[in-house]
Amino acid sequence: MVAAPFLNYEPALRAKPAPKTTFLARLHEPYFERTVGHYFSHQNTPFKLTSAAHPAALQNGRVIWLAHPVGALYFHHGVRLHRQLFLNALDRIYQHPVLETRLMSAGRAVLTHKADQRRFVAHLLYASPQQRGRCTVIEDLPTLIDVPVALRVPQKIIQVDLPVHGTTLTMSRRARVVRVTVPRVHCHEVVVFNY
């Protein structure tokens, strides 16, 4: 999951793995405990070279367990490695997602199925939020160019449209996956996959 030890800022939960559980990552504990009486300087303590007996990440079938609260760590410290660790865990479970796209980190993609209209509708959203004091605001709406989108569904997609622009996209199909490139996403774009 991750090639080298990295700082997690908070203690890990300790777990004893069940049989048939795969170790995905191991912990490296600090050389010593940081207390006011013992050490009070740099934020982190160097780690031991030998890994701890308890795991940092485990997998048992379609369940992955992480010893650290990586969501809270990313929220409070903004370390991209914590977000990437979570995404790597998701990729191990969801190896064939229904919708894939390459939006930037602030992007959002939402898929709905309109069975009565025989179509899937993907909404692609992108804006770059900025922190202004205690508020997060959107001041800029940059345009994303050539955004790839892939849809994996059992229905046979016959046409992919951008209804706001009245455009039909060129699609490629391999097995059950239909791929298109959306020429531009300015704040919001709707992509309709008709079957």
Short mmCIF file of C-alpha atoms in Angstrom, two decimals:
data_model
loop_
_atom_site.label_atom_id
_atom_site.label_comp_id
_atom_site.label_asym_id
_atom_site.label_seq_id
_atom_site.Cartn_x
_atom_site.Cartn_y
_atom_site.Cartn_z
CA MET A 1 0.00 0.00 0.00
CA VAL A 2 2.84 2.41 0.89
CA ALA A 3 6.53 1.81 0.24
CA ALA A 4 8.11 3.60 3.23
CA PRO A 5 7.16 4.60 6.80
CA PHE A 6 5.48 7.99 7.23
CA LEU A 7 4.22 10.09 10.12
CA ASN A 8 0.59 9.65 11.19
CA TYR A 9 0.48 12.27 14.01
CA GLU A 10 -1.84 10.13 16.16
CA PRO A 11 -1.59 6.72 17.84
CA ALA A 12 -2.80 3.65 16.00
CA LEU A 13 -5.35 1.12 17.14
CA ARG A 14 -3.79 -2.24 17.89
CA ALA A 15 -5.30 -5.32 16.32
CA LYS A 16 -4.66 -9.02 16.30
CA PRO A 17 -5.42 -10.30 12.80
CA ALA A 18 -7.83 -13.18 12.28
CA PRO A 19 -6.72 -16.25 10.31
CA LYS A 20 -6.54 -15.77 6.53
CA THR A 21 -6.00 -12.04 6.97
CA THR A 22 -3.44 -10.33 4.74
CA PHE A 23 -1.04 -7.77 6.20
CA LEU A 24 -1.06 -4.79 3.82
CA ALA A 25 1.18 -2.52 5.89
CA ARG A 26 3.14 -2.70 9.11
CA LEU A 27 3.70 -0.12 11.82
CA HIS A 28 7.03 1.29 12.91
CA GLU A 29 6.75 2.62 16.42
CA PRO A 30 8.75 5.64 17.62
CA TYR A 31 12.05 5.10 19.45
CA PHE A 32 10.54 6.57 22.62
CA GLU A 33 7.31 8.02 23.95
CA ARG A 34 7.04 11.79 23.77
CA THR A 35 6.15 13.33 27.10
CA VAL A 36 6.80 16.74 28.62
CA GLY A 37 9.21 15.19 31.08
CA HIS A 38 11.07 13.12 28.49
CA TYR A 39 11.14 15.06 25.24
CA PHE A 40 9.53 18.29 24.15
CA SER A 41 10.82 19.62 20.85
CA HIS A 42 10.33 18.43 17.28
CA GLN A 43 6.90 17.22 16.25
CA ASN A 44 7.89 13.69 15.39
CA THR A 45 10.19 11.06 16.85
CA PRO A 46 12.32 8.88 14.57
CA PHE A 47 10.85 5.43 14.04
CA LYS A 48 12.35 2.07 14.97
CA LEU A 49 13.82 0.19 12.03
CA THR A 50 12.05 -3.03 12.96
CA SER A 51 8.31 -3.17 12.44
CA ALA A 52 5.86 -3.65 15.30
CA ALA A 53 3.96 -6.90 15.85
CA HIS A 54 0.62 -5.19 15.23
CA PRO A 55 -0.45 -4.15 11.71
CA ALA A 56 -1.07 -0.76 10.11
CA ALA A 57 -3.44 -2.19 7.47
CA LEU A 58 -5.18 -5.54 7.03
CA GLN A 59 -7.37 -7.11 4.39
CA ASN A 60 -9.78 -10.00 4.84
CA GLY A 61 -11.79 -10.60 1.69
CA ARG A 62 -13.59 -7.38 0.76
CA VAL A 63 -12.85 -5.70 4.10
CA ILE A 64 -9.84 -3.46 4.69
CA TRP A 65 -8.98 -2.20 8.16
CA LEU A 66 -6.64 0.76 8.75
CA ALA A 67 -5.10 1.30 12.18
CA HIS A 68 -5.04 5.09 11.87
CA PRO A 69 -8.00 7.45 11.32
CA VAL A 70 -6.72 8.51 7.89
CA GLY A 71 -9.84 10.55 7.09
CA ALA A 72 -9.44 12.67 10.22
CA LEU A 73 -5.69 12.89 9.67
CA TYR A 74 -6.18 14.21 6.14
CA PHE A 75 -8.86 16.65 7.31
CA HIS A 76 -6.69 18.09 10.10
CA HIS A 77 -3.21 17.94 8.55
CA GLY A 78 -3.84 17.95 4.78
CA VAL A 79 -1.14 15.35 4.06
CA ARG A 80 -1.80 13.93 0.62
CA LEU A 81 -0.27 10.61 1.61
CA HIS A 82 -3.15 9.97 4.04
CA ARG A 83 -5.70 10.56 1.28
CA GLN A 84 -3.74 8.36 -1.09
CA LEU A 85 -3.61 5.55 1.48
CA PHE A 86 -7.41 5.63 1.72
CA LEU A 87 -7.78 5.68 -2.08
CA ASN A 88 -5.36 2.76 -2.42
CA ALA A 89 -7.49 0.79 0.03
CA LEU A 90 -10.64 1.59 -1.99
CA ASP A 91 -8.91 0.54 -5.21
CA ARG A 92 -8.14 -2.87 -3.68
CA ILE A 93 -11.85 -3.40 -2.93
CA TYR A 94 -13.50 -1.70 -5.91
CA GLN A 95 -11.37 -2.95 -8.76
CA HIS A 96 -14.11 -2.46 -11.35
CA PRO A 97 -15.98 0.75 -10.47
CA VAL A 98 -19.13 1.68 -12.37
CA LEU A 99 -17.90 5.23 -13.10
CA GLU A 100 -14.32 6.37 -13.52
CA THR A 101 -13.01 9.82 -14.32
CA ARG A 102 -9.87 11.91 -13.84
CA LEU A 103 -11.09 15.10 -12.26
CA MET A 104 -8.73 17.15 -10.13
CA SER A 105 -8.85 16.66 -6.35
CA ALA A 106 -11.71 19.15 -5.77
CA GLY A 107 -13.80 17.54 -8.53
CA ARG A 108 -16.96 15.54 -7.96
CA ALA A 109 -18.72 12.98 -10.15
CA VAL A 110 -22.26 11.73 -9.55
CA LEU A 111 -24.00 9.01 -11.55
CA THR A 112 -27.74 8.40 -11.75
CA HIS A 113 -29.62 5.68 -13.61
CA LYS A 114 -32.81 6.70 -15.40
CA ALA A 115 -34.15 3.24 -16.27
CA ASP A 116 -37.46 4.58 -17.61
CA GLN A 117 -35.50 6.75 -20.08
CA ARG A 118 -32.90 4.02 -20.80
CA ARG A 119 -29.90 6.11 -19.84
CA PHE A 120 -27.22 6.81 -17.24
CA VAL A 121 -26.46 10.44 -16.42
CA ALA A 122 -23.06 11.51 -15.11
CA HIS A 123 -22.72 14.96 -13.55
CA LEU A 124 -19.14 16.24 -13.50
CA LEU A 125 -18.45 19.17 -11.17
CA TYR A 126 -15.29 21.17 -10.60
CA ALA A 127 -14.49 24.37 -8.75
CA SER A 128 -11.42 25.29 -6.73
CA PRO A 129 -12.39 26.14 -3.14
CA GLN A 130 -10.20 28.61 -1.26
CA GLN A 131 -9.94 29.16 2.48
CA ARG A 132 -10.74 32.78 3.37
CA GLY A 133 -10.61 33.21 7.12
CA ARG A 134 -13.15 30.82 8.60
CA CYS A 135 -14.97 30.33 5.29
CA THR A 136 -14.34 28.18 2.26
CA VAL A 137 -15.37 30.09 -0.85
CA ILE A 138 -15.34 29.52 -4.59
CA GLU A 139 -13.91 32.52 -6.41
CA ASP A 140 -12.48 30.87 -9.52
CA LEU A 141 -14.04 28.43 -11.96
CA PRO A 142 -11.18 27.08 -14.07
CA THR A 143 -12.04 25.02 -17.15
CA LEU A 144 -10.82 21.43 -17.31
CA ILE A 145 -9.90 20.16 -20.77
CA ASP A 146 -10.22 16.61 -22.16
CA VAL A 147 -11.62 14.86 -19.10
CA PRO A 148 -11.75 11.06 -19.56
CA VAL A 149 -14.89 9.26 -18.38
CA ALA A 150 -15.49 5.50 -18.34
CA LEU A 151 -18.77 3.72 -17.57
CA ARG A 152 -18.97 0.01 -16.73
CA VAL A 153 -22.55 -1.28 -16.87
CA PRO A 154 -24.24 -4.43 -18.22
CA GLN A 155 -26.46 -2.42 -20.60
CA LYS A 156 -25.14 -1.85 -24.12
CA ILE A 157 -24.50 1.89 -24.49
CA ILE A 158 -25.41 3.06 -28.00
CA GLN A 159 -24.71 6.80 -27.77
CA VAL A 160 -23.07 9.32 -25.41
CA ASP A 161 -24.31 12.92 -25.47
CA LEU A 162 -23.59 16.29 -23.89
CA PRO A 163 -27.20 17.55 -23.87
CA VAL A 164 -26.37 21.08 -22.73
CA HIS A 165 -24.26 21.57 -25.88
CA GLY A 166 -26.22 19.31 -28.21
CA THR A 167 -23.07 17.28 -28.90
CA THR A 168 -22.56 13.55 -29.37
CA LEU A 169 -19.22 12.20 -28.16
CA THR A 170 -17.10 9.58 -29.88
CA MET A 171 -16.99 6.50 -27.68
CA SER A 172 -14.83 3.42 -27.53
CA ARG A 173 -15.97 0.12 -26.07
CA ARG A 174 -13.96 -2.72 -24.64
CA ALA A 175 -15.88 -5.53 -22.97
CA ARG A 176 -18.52 -3.76 -20.85
CA VAL A 177 -16.58 -0.49 -20.48
CA VAL A 178 -17.49 2.56 -22.58
CA ARG A 179 -14.92 5.37 -22.67
CA VAL A 180 -15.35 8.96 -23.80
CA THR A 181 -13.41 12.20 -23.49
CA VAL A 182 -15.39 15.25 -22.39
CA PRO A 183 -13.83 18.21 -24.24
CA ARG A 184 -14.31 20.69 -21.40
CA VAL A 185 -15.80 20.92 -17.93
CA HIS A 186 -16.53 24.46 -16.78
CA CYS A 187 -18.03 24.14 -13.29
CA HIS A 188 -20.61 21.52 -14.36
CA GLU A 189 -21.09 19.17 -17.27
CA VAL A 190 -23.76 16.54 -17.93
CA VAL A 191 -22.82 13.36 -19.79
CA VAL A 192 -25.69 11.10 -20.89
CA PHE A 193 -25.03 7.44 -21.70
CA ASN A 194 -27.99 6.12 -23.71
CA TYR A 195 -28.75 2.41 -24.06
#
